XYZ file of C-alpha atoms in Angstrom:
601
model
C -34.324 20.545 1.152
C -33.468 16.647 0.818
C -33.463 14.832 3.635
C -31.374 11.482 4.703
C -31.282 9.717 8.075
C -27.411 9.371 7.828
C -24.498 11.118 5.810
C -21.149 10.039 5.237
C -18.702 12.226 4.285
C -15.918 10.627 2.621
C -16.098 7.368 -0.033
C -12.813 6.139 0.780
C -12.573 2.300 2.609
C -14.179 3.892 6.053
C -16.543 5.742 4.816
C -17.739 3.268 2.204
C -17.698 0.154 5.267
C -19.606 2.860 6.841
C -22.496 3.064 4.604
C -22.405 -0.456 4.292
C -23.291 -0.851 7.778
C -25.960 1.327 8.104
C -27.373 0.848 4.901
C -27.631 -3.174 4.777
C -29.306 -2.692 8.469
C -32.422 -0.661 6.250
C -30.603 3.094 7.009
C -31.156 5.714 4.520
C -27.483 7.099 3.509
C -26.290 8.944 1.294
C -22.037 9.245 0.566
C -20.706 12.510 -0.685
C -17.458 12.598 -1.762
C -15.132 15.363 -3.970
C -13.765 12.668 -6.060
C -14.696 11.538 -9.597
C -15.146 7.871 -8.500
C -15.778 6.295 -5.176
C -13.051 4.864 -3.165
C -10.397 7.293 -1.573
C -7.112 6.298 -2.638
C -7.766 2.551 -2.970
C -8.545 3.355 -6.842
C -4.952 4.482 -7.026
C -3.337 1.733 -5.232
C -2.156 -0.962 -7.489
C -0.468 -3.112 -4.437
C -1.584 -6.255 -2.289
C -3.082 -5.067 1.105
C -1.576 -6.856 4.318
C -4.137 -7.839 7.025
C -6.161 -11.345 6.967
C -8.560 -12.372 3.816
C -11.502 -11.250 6.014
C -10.585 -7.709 5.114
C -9.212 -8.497 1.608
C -5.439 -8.834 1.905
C -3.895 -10.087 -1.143
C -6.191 -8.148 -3.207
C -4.857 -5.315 -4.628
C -6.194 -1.991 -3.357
C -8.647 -0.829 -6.243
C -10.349 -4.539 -6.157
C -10.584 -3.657 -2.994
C -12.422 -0.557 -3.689
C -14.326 -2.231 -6.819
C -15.929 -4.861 -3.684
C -17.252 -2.248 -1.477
C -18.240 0.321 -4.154
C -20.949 -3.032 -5.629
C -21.260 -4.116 -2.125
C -22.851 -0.278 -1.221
C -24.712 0.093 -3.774
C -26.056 -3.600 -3.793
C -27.408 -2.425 -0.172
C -29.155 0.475 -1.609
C -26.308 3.366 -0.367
C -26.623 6.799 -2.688
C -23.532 8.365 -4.170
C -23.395 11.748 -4.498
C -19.548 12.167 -6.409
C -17.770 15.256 -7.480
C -19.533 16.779 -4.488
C -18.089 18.652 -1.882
C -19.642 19.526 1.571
C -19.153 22.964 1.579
C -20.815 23.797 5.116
C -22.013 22.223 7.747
C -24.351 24.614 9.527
C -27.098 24.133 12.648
C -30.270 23.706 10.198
C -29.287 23.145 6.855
C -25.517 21.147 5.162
C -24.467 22.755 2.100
C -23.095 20.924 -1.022
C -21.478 21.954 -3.895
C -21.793 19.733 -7.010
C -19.151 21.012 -9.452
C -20.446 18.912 -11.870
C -23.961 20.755 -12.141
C -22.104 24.209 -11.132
C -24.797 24.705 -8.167
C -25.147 23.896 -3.991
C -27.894 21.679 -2.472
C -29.303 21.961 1.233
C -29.125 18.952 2.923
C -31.026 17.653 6.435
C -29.584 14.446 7.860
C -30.261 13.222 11.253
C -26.400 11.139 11.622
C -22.616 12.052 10.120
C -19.730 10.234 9.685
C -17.017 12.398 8.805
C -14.613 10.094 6.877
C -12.475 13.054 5.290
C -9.267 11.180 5.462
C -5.943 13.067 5.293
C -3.603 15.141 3.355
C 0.054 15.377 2.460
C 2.234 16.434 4.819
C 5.043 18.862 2.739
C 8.366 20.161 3.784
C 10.239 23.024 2.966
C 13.514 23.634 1.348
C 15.698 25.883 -1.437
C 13.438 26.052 -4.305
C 10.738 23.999 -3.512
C 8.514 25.876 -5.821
C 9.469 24.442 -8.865
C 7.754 22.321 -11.505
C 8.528 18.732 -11.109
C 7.761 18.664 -7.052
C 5.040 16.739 -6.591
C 3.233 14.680 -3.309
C 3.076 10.883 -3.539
C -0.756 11.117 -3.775
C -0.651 12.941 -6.692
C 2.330 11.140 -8.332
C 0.101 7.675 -7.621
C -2.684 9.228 -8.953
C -1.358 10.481 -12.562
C 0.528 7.020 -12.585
C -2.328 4.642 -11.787
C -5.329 6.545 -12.756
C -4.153 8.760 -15.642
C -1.602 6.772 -16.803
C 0.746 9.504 -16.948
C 3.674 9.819 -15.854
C 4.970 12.837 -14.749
C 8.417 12.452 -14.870
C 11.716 9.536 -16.129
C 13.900 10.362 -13.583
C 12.621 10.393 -9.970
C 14.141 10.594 -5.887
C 11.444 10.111 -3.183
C 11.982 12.038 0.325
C 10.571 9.610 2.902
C 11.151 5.728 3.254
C 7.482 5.176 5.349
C 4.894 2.749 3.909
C 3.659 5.058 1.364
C 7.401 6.698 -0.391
C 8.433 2.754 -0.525
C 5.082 1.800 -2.177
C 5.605 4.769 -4.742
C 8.821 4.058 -5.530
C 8.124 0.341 -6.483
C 4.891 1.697 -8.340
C 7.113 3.785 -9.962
C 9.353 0.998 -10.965
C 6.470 -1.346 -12.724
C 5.747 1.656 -14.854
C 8.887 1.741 -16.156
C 10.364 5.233 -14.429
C 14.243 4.819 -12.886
C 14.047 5.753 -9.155
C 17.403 6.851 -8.103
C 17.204 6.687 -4.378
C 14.734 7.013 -1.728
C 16.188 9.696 1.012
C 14.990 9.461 4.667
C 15.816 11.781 7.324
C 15.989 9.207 10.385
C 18.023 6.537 11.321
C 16.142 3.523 9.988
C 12.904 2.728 7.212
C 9.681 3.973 8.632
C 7.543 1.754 6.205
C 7.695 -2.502 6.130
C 11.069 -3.963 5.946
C 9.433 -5.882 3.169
C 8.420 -3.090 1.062
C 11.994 -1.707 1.652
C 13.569 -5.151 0.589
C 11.440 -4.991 -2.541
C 12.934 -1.487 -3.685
C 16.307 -2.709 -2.307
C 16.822 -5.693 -4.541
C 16.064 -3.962 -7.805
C 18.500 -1.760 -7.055
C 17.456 1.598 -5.623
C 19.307 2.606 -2.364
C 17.852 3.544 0.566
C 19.944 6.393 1.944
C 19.081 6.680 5.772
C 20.170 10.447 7.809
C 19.855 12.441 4.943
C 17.275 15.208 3.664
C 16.708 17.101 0.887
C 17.981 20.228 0.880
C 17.464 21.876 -2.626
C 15.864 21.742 -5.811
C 18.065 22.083 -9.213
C 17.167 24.072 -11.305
C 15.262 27.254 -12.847
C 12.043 27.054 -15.145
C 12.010 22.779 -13.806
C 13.470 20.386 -11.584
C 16.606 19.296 -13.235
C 18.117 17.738 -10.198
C 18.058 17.700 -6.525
C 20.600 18.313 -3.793
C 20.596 16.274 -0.630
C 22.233 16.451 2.466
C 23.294 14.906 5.789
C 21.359 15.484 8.906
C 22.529 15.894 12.509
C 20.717 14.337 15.358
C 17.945 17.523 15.239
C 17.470 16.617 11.768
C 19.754 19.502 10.502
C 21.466 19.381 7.457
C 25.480 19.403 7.875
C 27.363 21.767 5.542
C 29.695 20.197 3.405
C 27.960 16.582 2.949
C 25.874 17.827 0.120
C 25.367 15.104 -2.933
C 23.756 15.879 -6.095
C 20.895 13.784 -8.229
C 20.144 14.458 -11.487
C 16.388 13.719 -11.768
C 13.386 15.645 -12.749
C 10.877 15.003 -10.477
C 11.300 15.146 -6.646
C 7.913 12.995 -4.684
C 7.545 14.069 -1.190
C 5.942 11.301 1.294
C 6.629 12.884 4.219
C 3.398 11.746 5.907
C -0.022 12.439 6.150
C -2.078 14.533 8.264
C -5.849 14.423 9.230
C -8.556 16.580 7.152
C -10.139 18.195 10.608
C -11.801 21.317 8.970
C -15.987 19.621 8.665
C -15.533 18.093 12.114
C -14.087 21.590 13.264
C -16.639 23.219 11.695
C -19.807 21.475 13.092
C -18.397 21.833 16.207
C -16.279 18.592 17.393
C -13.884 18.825 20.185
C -10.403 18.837 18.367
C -7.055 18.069 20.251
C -3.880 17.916 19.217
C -2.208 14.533 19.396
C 0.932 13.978 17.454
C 0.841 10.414 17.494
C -2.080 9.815 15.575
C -1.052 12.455 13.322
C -1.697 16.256 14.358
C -4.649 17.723 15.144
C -7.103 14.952 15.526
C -11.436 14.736 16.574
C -12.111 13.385 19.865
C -13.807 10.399 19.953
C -14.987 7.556 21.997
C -14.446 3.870 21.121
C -17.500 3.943 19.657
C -15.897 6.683 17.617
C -18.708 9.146 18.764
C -17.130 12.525 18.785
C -18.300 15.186 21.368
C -21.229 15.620 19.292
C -24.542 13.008 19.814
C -24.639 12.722 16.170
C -21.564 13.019 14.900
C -18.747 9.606 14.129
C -15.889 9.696 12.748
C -13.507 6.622 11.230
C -10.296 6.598 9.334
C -7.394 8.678 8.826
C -9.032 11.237 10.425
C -9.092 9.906 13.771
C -5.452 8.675 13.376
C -3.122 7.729 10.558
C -3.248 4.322 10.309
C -4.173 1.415 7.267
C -6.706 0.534 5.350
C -7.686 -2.136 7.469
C -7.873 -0.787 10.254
C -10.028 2.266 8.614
C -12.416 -0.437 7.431
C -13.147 -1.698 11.097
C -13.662 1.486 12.060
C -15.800 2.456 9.676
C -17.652 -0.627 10.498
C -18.135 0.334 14.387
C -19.109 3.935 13.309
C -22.269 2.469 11.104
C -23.545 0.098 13.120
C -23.476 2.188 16.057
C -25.678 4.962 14.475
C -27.380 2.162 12.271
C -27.884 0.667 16.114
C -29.234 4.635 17.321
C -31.424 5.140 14.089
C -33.274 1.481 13.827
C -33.370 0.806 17.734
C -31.844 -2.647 16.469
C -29.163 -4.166 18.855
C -25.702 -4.483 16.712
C -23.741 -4.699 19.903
C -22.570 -8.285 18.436
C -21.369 -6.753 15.350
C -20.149 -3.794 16.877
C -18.144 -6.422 19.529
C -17.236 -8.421 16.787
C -15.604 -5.536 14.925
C -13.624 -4.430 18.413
C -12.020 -7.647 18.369
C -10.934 -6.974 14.785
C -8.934 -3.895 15.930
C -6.980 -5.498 18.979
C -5.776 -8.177 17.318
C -4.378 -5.726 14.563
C -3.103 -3.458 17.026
C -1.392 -5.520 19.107
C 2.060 -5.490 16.849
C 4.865 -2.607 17.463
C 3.572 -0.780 14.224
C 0.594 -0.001 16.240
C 2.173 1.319 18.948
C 2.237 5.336 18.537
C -1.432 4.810 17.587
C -2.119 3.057 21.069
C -0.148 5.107 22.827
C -2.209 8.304 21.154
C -5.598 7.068 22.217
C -4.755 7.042 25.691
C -5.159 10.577 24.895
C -9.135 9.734 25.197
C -8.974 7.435 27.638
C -9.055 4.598 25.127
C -7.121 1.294 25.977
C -5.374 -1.238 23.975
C -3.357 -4.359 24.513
C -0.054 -5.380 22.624
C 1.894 -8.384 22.981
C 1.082 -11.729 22.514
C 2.503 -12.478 19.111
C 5.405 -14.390 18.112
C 8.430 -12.776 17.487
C 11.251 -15.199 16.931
C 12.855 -15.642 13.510
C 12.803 -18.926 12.677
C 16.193 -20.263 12.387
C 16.333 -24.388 12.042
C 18.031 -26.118 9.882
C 16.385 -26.590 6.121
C 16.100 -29.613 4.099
C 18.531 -29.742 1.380
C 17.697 -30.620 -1.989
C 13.822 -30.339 -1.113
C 12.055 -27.653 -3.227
C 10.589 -25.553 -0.513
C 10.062 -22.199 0.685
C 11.932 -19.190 1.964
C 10.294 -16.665 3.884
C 11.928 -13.625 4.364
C 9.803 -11.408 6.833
C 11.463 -10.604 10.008
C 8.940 -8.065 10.918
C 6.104 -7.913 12.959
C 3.038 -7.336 10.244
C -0.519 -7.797 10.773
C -0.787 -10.380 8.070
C -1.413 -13.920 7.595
C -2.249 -15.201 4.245
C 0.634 -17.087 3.778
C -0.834 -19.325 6.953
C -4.513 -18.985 5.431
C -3.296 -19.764 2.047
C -1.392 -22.820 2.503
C -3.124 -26.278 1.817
C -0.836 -28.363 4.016
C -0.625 -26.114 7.136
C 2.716 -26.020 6.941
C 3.101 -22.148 8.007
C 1.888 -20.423 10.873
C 1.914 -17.180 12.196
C 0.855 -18.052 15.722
C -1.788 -16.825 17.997
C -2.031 -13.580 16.881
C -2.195 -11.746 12.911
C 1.463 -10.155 14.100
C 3.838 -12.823 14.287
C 6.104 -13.704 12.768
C 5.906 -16.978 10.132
C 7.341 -20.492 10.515
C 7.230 -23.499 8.212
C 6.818 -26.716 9.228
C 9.356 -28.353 6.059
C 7.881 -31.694 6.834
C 4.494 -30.520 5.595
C 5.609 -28.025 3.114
C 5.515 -29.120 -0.626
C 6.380 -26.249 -2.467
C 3.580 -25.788 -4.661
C 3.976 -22.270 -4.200
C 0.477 -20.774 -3.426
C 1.825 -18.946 -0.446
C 4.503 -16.975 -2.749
C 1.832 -15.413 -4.829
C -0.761 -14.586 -2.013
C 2.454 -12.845 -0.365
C 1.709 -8.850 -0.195
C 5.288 -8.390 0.645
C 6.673 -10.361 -1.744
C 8.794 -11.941 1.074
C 8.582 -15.570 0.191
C 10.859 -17.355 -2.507
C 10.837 -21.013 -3.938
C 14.895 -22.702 -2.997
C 16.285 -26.438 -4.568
C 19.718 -27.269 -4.624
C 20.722 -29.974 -7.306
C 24.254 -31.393 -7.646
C 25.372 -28.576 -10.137
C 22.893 -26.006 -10.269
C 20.296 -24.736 -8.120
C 16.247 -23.395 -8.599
C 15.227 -20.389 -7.007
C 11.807 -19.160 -7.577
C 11.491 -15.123 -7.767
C 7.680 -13.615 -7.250
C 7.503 -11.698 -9.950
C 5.366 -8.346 -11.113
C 6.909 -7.456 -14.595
C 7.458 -7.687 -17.538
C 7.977 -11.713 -17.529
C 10.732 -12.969 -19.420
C 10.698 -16.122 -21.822
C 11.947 -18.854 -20.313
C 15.631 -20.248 -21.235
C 16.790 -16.458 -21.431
C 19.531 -15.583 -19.645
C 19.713 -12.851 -17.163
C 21.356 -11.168 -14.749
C 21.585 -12.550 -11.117
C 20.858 -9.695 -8.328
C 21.591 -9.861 -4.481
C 19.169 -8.439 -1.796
C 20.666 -5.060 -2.349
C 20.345 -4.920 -6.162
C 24.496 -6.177 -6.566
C 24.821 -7.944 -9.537
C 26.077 -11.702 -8.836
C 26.336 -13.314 -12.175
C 24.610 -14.999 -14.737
C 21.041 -17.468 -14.349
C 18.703 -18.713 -16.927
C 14.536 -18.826 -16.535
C 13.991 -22.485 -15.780
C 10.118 -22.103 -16.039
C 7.516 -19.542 -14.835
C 4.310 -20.222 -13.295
C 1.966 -17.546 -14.556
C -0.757 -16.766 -11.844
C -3.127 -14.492 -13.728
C -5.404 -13.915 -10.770
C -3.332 -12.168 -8.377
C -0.551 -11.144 -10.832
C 2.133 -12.290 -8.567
C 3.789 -14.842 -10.870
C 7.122 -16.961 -10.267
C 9.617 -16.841 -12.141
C 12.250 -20.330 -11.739
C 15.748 -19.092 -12.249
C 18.168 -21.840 -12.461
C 21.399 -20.205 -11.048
C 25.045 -21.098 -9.906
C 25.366 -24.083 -6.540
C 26.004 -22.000 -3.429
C 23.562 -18.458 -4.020
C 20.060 -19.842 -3.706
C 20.256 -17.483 -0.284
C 21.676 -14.850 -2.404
C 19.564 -14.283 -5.598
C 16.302 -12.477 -4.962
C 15.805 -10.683 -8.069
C 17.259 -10.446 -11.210
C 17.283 -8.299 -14.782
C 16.993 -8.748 -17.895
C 20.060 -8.552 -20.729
C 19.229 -5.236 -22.319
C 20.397 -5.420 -26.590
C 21.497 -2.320 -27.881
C 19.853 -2.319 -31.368
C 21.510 0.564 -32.107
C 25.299 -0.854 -31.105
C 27.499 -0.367 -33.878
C 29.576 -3.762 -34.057
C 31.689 -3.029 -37.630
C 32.263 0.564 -37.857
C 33.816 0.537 -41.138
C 30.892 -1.134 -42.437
C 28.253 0.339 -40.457
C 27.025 -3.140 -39.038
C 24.837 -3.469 -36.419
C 24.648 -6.134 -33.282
C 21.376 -6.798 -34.601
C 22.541 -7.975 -38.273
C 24.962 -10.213 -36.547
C 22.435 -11.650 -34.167
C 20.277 -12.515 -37.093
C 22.806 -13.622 -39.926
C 23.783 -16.208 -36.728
C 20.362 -17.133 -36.656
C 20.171 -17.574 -40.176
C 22.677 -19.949 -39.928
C 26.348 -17.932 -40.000
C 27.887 -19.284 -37.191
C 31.440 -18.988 -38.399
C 32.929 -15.702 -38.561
C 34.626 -16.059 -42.174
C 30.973 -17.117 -43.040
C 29.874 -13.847 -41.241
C 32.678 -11.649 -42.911
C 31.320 -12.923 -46.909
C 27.865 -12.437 -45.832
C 27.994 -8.855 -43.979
C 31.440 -7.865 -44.873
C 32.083 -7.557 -41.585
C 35.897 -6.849 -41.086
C 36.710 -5.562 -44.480
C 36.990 -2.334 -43.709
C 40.196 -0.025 -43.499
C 40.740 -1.490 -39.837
C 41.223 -5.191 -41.203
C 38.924 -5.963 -37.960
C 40.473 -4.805 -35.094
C 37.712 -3.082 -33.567
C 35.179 -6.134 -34.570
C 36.864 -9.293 -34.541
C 36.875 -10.273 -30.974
C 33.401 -8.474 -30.923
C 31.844 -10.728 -33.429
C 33.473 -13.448 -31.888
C 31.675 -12.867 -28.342
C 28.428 -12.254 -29.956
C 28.789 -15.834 -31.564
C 29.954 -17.138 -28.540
C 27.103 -15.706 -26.679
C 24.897 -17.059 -29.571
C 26.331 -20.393 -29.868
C 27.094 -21.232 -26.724
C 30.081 -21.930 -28.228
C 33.440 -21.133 -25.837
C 35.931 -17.934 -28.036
C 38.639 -20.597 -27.558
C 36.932 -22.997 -29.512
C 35.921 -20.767 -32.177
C 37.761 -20.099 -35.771
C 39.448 -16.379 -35.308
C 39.269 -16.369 -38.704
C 42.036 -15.152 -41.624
C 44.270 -12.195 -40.736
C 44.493 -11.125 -44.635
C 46.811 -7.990 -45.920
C 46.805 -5.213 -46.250
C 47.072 -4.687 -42.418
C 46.277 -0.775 -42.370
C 44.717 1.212 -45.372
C 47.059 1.749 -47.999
C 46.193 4.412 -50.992
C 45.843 3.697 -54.521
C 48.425 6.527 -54.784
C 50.680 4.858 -52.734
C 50.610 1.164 -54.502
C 51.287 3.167 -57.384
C 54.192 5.167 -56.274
C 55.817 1.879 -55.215
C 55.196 0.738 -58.733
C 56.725 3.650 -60.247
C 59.475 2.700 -57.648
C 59.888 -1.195 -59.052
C 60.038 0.004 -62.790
C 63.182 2.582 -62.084
């Protein structure tokens, strides 16, 4: 039997702070986890964490897990992966490696259970089909498979975690149609929602899901209206035609090892079901046994990463006879200041289950509303929500925005000190902050940007904060910021909508557009004879014999013309419509020569 002083069940962010803890303190742990590479779900997460820069926000969530995964095993922590704790009995813990097909007995004198959670599902007509999946596994094909599982997709639930996927979804290239949630408002960040929102995928609020389409696959879903019990209403039934249906319904903690070994579970709904007791120590009822994570309440990473934290050094501080109380005080502090904003709130109100206290308030929460300078380059922060995040403050070199006294309030710039260089625009995680200048014709507005990028001088098409499309801009420049991957894209757009434009999309060319039917000529030979050089149309017509067909160009005249226009730059009123020549409609040899029979009688 192999013995540790401490095991950790779980690799994801609390578990791996966890070892961290105990291990750089000179603790003996080992990490078992089911997975095929440490990390949780932060290996699967390709967006910017929120929080402060202490606990990595701005980095993206597998960098995140690529920093503790060196920083463990840099402190000597053992991985045990594609592992399993299969039972956790009074004299002996039993893994399963699948890997080597066989079980190990394990001694260990200290566990943190780090298990996290699990989907949350709900039920409705045909929900066995093909094509239904759970975010987690959606996010995991996606990001660590690089599969995609479906083209066509509708996500049930607007929380953190369905708006996440559905932008995800959108950088891989997949068309979300809508994102359904059953209450009255977005559960997740109104940035997240503002991200999906301006590229164009609706958020449709009091509705659920009521079917799946289909028979051997999802070919479509069927939504529906709810009441105020959450009941669907007959007869407000719409239809989508998609093939995969993502459920992110929420998440629910893994309980069964800290059932099993004998924990005192309770049921509290607001930190997410059936949940361990634990102290604020996060002790359970068991001497030996801590807990951290998702499994004490559904929460963030962050705030699983503190926790963690408090768990090691605490048995770290049991094991060693060290005192750790200043880390373990340190790390305290950590956790009220993050739960202190209203998106804490059912998780503070849920530990007062256990007798376990924490203070909210104390963070600013008015929008900032002066006047702006005109004609200054400067920024634009849109985030009207009370986050627990602040590198836009951290970030900035002139000080010019501040969040206040505490992580959740709300941002302000000074404009006096802000120059507009940007930085805080690509450190955003919520992509909330945008570049404005007016000029005397035109104005700049700087997009953060996480596609494909365009080339600048192309045109595109303008879109409002709900996805609307609101005319025509052109890429003034983009600042390329290959280290966070949040680059800006300068749009130089009509006076008058620098408060308007927030995202826009490229001018897709049909290659395959038929221009000249007659002839069989494509958009894409006119685009390129213009390049050549064949700007005029009667040029165009000699070179492609465009228009010389049995409809004298009346399907492709004006066509051509727009393409040139659109090429040139050119105005259609300006341009040469070219020569109208006979014969106006297809005549037949057979006819010519009946009318010459006609002429010599």
């Amino acid at each position: 039997m192999v013995k540790h002083q401490a095991l950790v069940i779980g690799a994801g962010p609390a578990g791996l702070c966890g070892a961290i803890a105990m291990a750089e303190n000179g603790v003996d742990v080992l990490v078992v986890d089911e997975g095929l590479e440490p990390g949780g779900q932060l290996p699967k997460q390709t967006h910017k964490f929120f929080g402060h820069e202490g606990f990595f926000a701005s980095l993206r969530g597998f960098e995140i897990g690529k920093i503790l995964i060196e920083r463990a095993r840099k402190n000597g922590v053992k991985l045990l992966l594609k592992t399993t704790v299969a039972g956790i009995y009074e004299d002996a813990i039993v893994l399963y490696n699948r890997e080597l097909e066989k079980t190990q007995e394990l001694k260990v004198d200290y566990i943190l259970i780090a298990t996290g959670a699990s989907e949350k599902f709900i039920s409705f007509k045909k929900n066995y089909l093909p094509g239904i999946y759970g975010a987690g596994a959606v996010q995991t094909l996606m990001n660590q498979y690089r599969t995609l599982p479906g083209k066509n997709f509708i996500i049930i639930g607007a929380g953190n975690i369905g708006l996440i996927l559905g932008y995800q979804l959108l950088q891989a290239g997949a068309n979300v149609k809508a994102i359904i949630e059953a209450s009255s408002k977005v559960g997740g960040y109104a940035v997240h929602a503002n991200k999906i929102k301006r590229m164009g995928v609706p958020i449709i609020l009091n509705h659920t899901i009521v079917e799946a389409i289909g028979e051997e696959k999802v070919n479509g879903a069927i939504i529906a209206k709810v009441d105020a019990s959450f009941k669907p209403i007959p007869g407000t039934e719409r239809e989508f035609v998609v093939d995969t249906i993502c459920l992110a319904v929420g998440l629910q903690p893994n309980v069964e090892l800290a059932a099993q070994i004998g924990a005192r579970i309770e049921y509290v709904p607001k930190l997410g079901g059936y949940v361990p007791y634990r102290d604020e120590n996060m002790k359970t009822s068991l001497e030996n046994v801590y807990i951290a994570g998702d499994l004490a309440s559904i929460e963030e990473a962050t705030t699983a990463m503190i926790e963690g934290y408090i768990a090691g050094y605490n048995i770290a501080q049991k094991i060693t006879g060290k005192d750790f109380s200043e880390q373990i005080t340190k790390m305290k502090r950590e956790l009220v200041e993050f739960r202190k904003g209203p998106f804490s709130q059912k998780v503070r109100e849920g530990l007062k289950h256990f007798n376990i206290s924490f203070s909210e308030g104390g963070y600013r929460t008015k929008i900032q509303n002066n006047e702006e300078p005109v004609g200054k380059l400067r920024v634009k922060i849109e985030c009207p929500q009370n986050i627990p995040c602040n590198p836009c403050e951290t970030s900035c070199p002139t000080g010019a925005i501040t969040v206040g006294e505490n992580i959740n309030g709300i941002p302000h710039v000074d404009y006096d000190k802000c120059i507009g260089c940007g930085i805080c625009v690509t450190k955003c995680p919520g992509l909330a902050i945008f570049l404005i200048q007016e000029f005397e014709k035109s104005s700049i507005v700087g997009i953060p940007y996480e596609f494909e990028l365009p080339d600048e001088n192309e045109k595109v098409i303008l879109l409002d904060k709900n996805g609307n499309e609101i005319g025509y801009g052109k890429v003034e420049k983009i600042v390329k910021n290959n280290r966070f991957h949040t680059h800006i894209v300068f749009l130089n757009i009509p006076k008058g909508f620098e408060n308007d434009v927030r995202h826009f999309k490229k001018i897709v060319k049909n290659y395959e557009e038929i221009i000249c039917r007659c002839e069989s000529i494509t958009r894409k030979e006119i685009e390129d004879a213009i390049e050549e050089g064949f700007t005029d149309f009667e040029e165009l017509r000699r070179y492609l014999r465009i228009s010389m067909g049995p409809c004298g160009g009346r399907v492709c005249r004006l066509q051509t013309l727009s393409i040139i226009s659109e090429k040139t730059g050119i105005p259609i009123s300006e341009l040469d419509s070219g020569r109208y020549r006979p014969p106006s409609i297809p005549l037949s040899f057979k006819a010519i020569l009946n009318g010459e029979d006609d002429k010599n009688e």
